[in-house]
Tab-separated table of C-alpha atoms in Angstrom:
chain	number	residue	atom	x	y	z
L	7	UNK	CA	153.348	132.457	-12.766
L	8	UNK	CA	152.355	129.798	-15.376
L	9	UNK	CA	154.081	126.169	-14.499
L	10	UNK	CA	152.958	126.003	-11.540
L	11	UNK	CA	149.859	128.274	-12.088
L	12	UNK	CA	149.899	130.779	-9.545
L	13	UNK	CA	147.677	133.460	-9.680
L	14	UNK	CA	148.186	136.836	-7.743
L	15	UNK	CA	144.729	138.254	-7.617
L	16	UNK	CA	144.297	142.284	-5.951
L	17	UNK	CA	141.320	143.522	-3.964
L	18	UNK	CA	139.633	139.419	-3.345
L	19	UNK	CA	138.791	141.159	-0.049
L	20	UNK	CA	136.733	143.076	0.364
L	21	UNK	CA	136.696	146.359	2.813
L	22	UNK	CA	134.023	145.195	5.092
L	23	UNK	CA	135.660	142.078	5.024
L	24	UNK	CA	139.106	143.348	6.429
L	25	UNK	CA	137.820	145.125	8.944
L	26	UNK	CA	135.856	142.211	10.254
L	27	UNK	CA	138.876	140.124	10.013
L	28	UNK	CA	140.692	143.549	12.307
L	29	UNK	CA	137.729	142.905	14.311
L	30	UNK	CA	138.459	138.712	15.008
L	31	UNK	CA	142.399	140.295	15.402
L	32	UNK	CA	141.474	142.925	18.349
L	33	UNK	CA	139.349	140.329	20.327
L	34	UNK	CA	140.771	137.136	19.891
L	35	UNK	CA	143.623	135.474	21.838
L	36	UNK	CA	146.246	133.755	19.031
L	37	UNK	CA	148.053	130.565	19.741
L	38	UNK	CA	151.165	129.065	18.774
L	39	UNK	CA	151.072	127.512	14.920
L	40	UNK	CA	151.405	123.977	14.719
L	41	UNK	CA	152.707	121.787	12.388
L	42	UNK	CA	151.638	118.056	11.849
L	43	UNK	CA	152.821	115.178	12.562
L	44	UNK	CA	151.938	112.614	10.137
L	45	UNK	CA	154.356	110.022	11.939
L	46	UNK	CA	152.178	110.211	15.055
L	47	UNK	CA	148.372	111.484	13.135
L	48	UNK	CA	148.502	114.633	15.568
L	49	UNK	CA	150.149	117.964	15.487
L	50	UNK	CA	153.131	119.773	17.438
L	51	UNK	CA	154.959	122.438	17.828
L	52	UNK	CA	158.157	122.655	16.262
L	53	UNK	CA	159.942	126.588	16.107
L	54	UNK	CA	162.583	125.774	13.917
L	55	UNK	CA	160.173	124.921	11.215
L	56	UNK	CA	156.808	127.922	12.186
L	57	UNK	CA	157.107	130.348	14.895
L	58	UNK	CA	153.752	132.144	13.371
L	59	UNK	CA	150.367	132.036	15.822
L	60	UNK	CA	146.993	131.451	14.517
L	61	UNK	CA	143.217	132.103	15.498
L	62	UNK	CA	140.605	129.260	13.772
L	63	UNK	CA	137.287	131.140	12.687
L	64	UNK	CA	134.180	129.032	13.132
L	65	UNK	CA	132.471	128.085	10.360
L	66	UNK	CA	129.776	130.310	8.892
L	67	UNK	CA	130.948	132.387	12.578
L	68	UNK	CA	128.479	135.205	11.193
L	69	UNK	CA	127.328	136.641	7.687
L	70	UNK	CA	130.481	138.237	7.185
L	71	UNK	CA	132.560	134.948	7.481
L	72	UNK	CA	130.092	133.273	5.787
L	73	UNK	CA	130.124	135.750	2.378
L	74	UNK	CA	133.613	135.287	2.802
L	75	UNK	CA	133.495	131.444	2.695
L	76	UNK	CA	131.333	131.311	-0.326
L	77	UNK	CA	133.436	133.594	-2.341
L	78	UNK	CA	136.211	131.378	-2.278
L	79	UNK	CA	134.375	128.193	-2.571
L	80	UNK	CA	133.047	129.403	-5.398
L	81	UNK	CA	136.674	130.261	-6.715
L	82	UNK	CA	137.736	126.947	-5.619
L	83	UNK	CA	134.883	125.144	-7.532
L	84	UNK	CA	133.693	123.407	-4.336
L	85	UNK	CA	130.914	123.789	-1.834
L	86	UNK	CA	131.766	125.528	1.519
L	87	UNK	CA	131.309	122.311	3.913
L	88	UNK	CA	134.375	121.563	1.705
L	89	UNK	CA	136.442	124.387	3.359
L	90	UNK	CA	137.981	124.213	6.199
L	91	UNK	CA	137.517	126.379	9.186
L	92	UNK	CA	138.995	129.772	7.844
L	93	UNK	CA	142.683	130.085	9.807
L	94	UNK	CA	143.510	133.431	10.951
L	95	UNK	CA	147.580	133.981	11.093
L	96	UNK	CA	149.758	136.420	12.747
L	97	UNK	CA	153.765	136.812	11.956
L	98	UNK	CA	155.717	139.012	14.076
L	99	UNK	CA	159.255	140.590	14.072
L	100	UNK	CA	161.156	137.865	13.041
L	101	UNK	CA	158.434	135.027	12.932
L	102	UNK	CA	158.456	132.730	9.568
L	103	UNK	CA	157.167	129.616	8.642
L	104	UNK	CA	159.836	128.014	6.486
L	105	UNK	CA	159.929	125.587	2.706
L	106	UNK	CA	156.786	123.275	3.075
L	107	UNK	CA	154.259	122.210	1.019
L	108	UNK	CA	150.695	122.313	1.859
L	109	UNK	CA	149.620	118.771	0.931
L	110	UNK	CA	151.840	116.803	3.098
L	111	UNK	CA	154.956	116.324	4.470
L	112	UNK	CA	158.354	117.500	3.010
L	113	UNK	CA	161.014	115.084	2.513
L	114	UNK	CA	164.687	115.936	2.073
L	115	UNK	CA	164.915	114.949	-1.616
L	116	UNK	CA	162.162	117.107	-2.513
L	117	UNK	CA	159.567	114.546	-2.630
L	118	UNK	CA	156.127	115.202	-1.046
L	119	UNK	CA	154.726	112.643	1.283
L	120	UNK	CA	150.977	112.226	1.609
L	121	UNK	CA	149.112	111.652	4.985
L	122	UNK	CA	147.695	108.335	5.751
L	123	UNK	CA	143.924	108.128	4.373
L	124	UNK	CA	143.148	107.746	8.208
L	125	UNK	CA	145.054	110.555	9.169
L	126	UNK	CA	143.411	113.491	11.115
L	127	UNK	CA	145.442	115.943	8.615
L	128	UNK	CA	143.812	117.395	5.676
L	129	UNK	CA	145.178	116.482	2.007
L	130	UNK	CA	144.955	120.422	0.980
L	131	UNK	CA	144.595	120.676	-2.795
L	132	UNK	CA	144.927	124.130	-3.304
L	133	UNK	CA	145.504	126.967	-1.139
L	134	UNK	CA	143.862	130.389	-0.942
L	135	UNK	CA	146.165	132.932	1.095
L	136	UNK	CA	144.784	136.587	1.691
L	137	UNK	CA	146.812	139.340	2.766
L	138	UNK	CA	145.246	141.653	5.739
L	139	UNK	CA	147.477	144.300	5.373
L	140	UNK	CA	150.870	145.822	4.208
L	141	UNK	CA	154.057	144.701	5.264
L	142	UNK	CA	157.055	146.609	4.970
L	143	UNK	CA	159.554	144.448	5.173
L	144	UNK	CA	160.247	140.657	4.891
L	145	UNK	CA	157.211	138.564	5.235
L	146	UNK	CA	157.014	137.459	1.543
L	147	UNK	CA	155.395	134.139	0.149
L	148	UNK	CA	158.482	132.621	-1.282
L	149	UNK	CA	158.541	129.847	-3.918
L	150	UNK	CA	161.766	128.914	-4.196
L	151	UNK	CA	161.139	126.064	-6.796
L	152	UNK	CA	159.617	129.268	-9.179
L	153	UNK	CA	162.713	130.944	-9.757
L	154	UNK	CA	162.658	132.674	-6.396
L	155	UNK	CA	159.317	133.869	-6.938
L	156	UNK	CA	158.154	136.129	-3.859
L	157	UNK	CA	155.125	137.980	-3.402
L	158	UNK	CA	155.126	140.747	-0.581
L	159	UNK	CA	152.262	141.173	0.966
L	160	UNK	CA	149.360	143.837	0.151
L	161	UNK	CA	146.241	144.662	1.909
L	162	UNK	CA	143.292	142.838	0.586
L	163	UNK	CA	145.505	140.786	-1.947
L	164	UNK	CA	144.950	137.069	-2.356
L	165	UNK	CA	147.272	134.267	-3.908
L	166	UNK	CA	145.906	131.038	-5.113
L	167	UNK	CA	147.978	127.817	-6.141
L	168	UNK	CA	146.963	124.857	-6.777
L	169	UNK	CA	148.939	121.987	-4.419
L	170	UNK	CA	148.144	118.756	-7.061
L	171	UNK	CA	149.236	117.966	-10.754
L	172	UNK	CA	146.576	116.718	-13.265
L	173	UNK	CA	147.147	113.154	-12.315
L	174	UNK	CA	146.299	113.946	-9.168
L	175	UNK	CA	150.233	113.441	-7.249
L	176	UNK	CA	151.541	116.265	-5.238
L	177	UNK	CA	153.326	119.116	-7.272
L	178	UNK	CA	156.347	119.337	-5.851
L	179	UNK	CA	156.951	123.232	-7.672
L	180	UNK	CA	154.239	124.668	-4.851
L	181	UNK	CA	156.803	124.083	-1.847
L	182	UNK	CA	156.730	127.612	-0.239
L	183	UNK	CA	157.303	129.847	2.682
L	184	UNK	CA	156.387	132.822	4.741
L	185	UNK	CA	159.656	134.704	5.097
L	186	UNK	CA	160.790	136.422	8.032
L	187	UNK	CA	159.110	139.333	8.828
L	188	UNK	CA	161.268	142.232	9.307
L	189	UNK	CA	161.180	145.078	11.846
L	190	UNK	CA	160.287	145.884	15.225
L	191	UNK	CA	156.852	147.004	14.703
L	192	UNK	CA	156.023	145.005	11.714
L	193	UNK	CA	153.370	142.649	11.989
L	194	UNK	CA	152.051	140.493	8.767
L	195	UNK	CA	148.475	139.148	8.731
L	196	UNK	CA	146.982	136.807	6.461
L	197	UNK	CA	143.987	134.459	6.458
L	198	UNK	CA	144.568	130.801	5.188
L	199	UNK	CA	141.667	129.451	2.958
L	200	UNK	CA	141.869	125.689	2.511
């Protein structure tokens, strides 16, 4: 897509890379997704906005991760202490995470609100999202400000967008969301890169 730029880019993982990722997915206990609270500089739960859950990787959690961090720092242009902990997230039947945008907070008319300097929430300026596997139905990453733009989800596929015009303000074309996910045994998995 060309205004915003967003890139769809196939195979950025890796097989090795997957199946570690299946590995963190077999053994690790998933918690409810958050969303933040920029009012109050901490984070809560709100399932009318993300019903998702999510498993934080430790940084550099082995040479695996780590490979996997410096890939896309290096696709990001920055170093990988710039990266956030890589954010491991599970949608099931009928899970979504609705219109947001990655940089702050939403407002009704569209705008996008910043968090305080101070704030404990990250100013995201682009985001890296890699698929972990197929979905069948529903579960797309919808950008309804691209002319409806949705990507389904494919094994090893990445998308990358970038959250912040040239003068450095919040693009407000990047608002997006992860669809519903359809059907009774259909699980979506993707990995957050920040």
């Amino acid at each position: 897509h060309d205004s915003p730029h967003i890139y769809i880019i196939n195979n950025f993982m890796t097989q090795s890379e997957l199946l570690r990722c299946e590995d963190i997915i077999a053994t690790s206990k998933f918690c409810k997704s958050f969303v933040d609270d920029t009012v109050n500089n901490t984070d809560m739960m709100d399932e009318e906005q993300r019903t998702s859950t999510f498993v934080s990787i430790q940084k550099q959690a082995d040479a695996k991760i780590a490979s996997l961090e410096r890939k896309a720092a290096d696709l990001l242009g920055v170093c990988t202490n710039q990266l956030e902990p890589l954010q491991l997230v599970r949608y099931s039947q009928d899970q979504f995470f609705n219109v947001h945008h990655d940089l702050g907070d939403l407002l009704e008319d569209g705008k996008v609100e910043l968090p305080p300097r101070q704030s404990i929430t990250k100013r995201r300026i682009a985001t890296l999202f890699c698929y972990l596997n197929d979905v069948e139905s529903g579960g797309c990453t919808y950008f309804p400000a691209c002319g409806d733009l949705r990507i389904q989800p494919k094994r090893g596929q990445a998308v990358l967008f970038c959250n912040i015009l040239k003068q450095g303000e919040a693009d407000p074309l990047t608002i997006h969301a992860g669809e519903q996910v359809k059907g009774k045994d259909n699980i979506k998995y993707g990995l957050n890169i920040w």
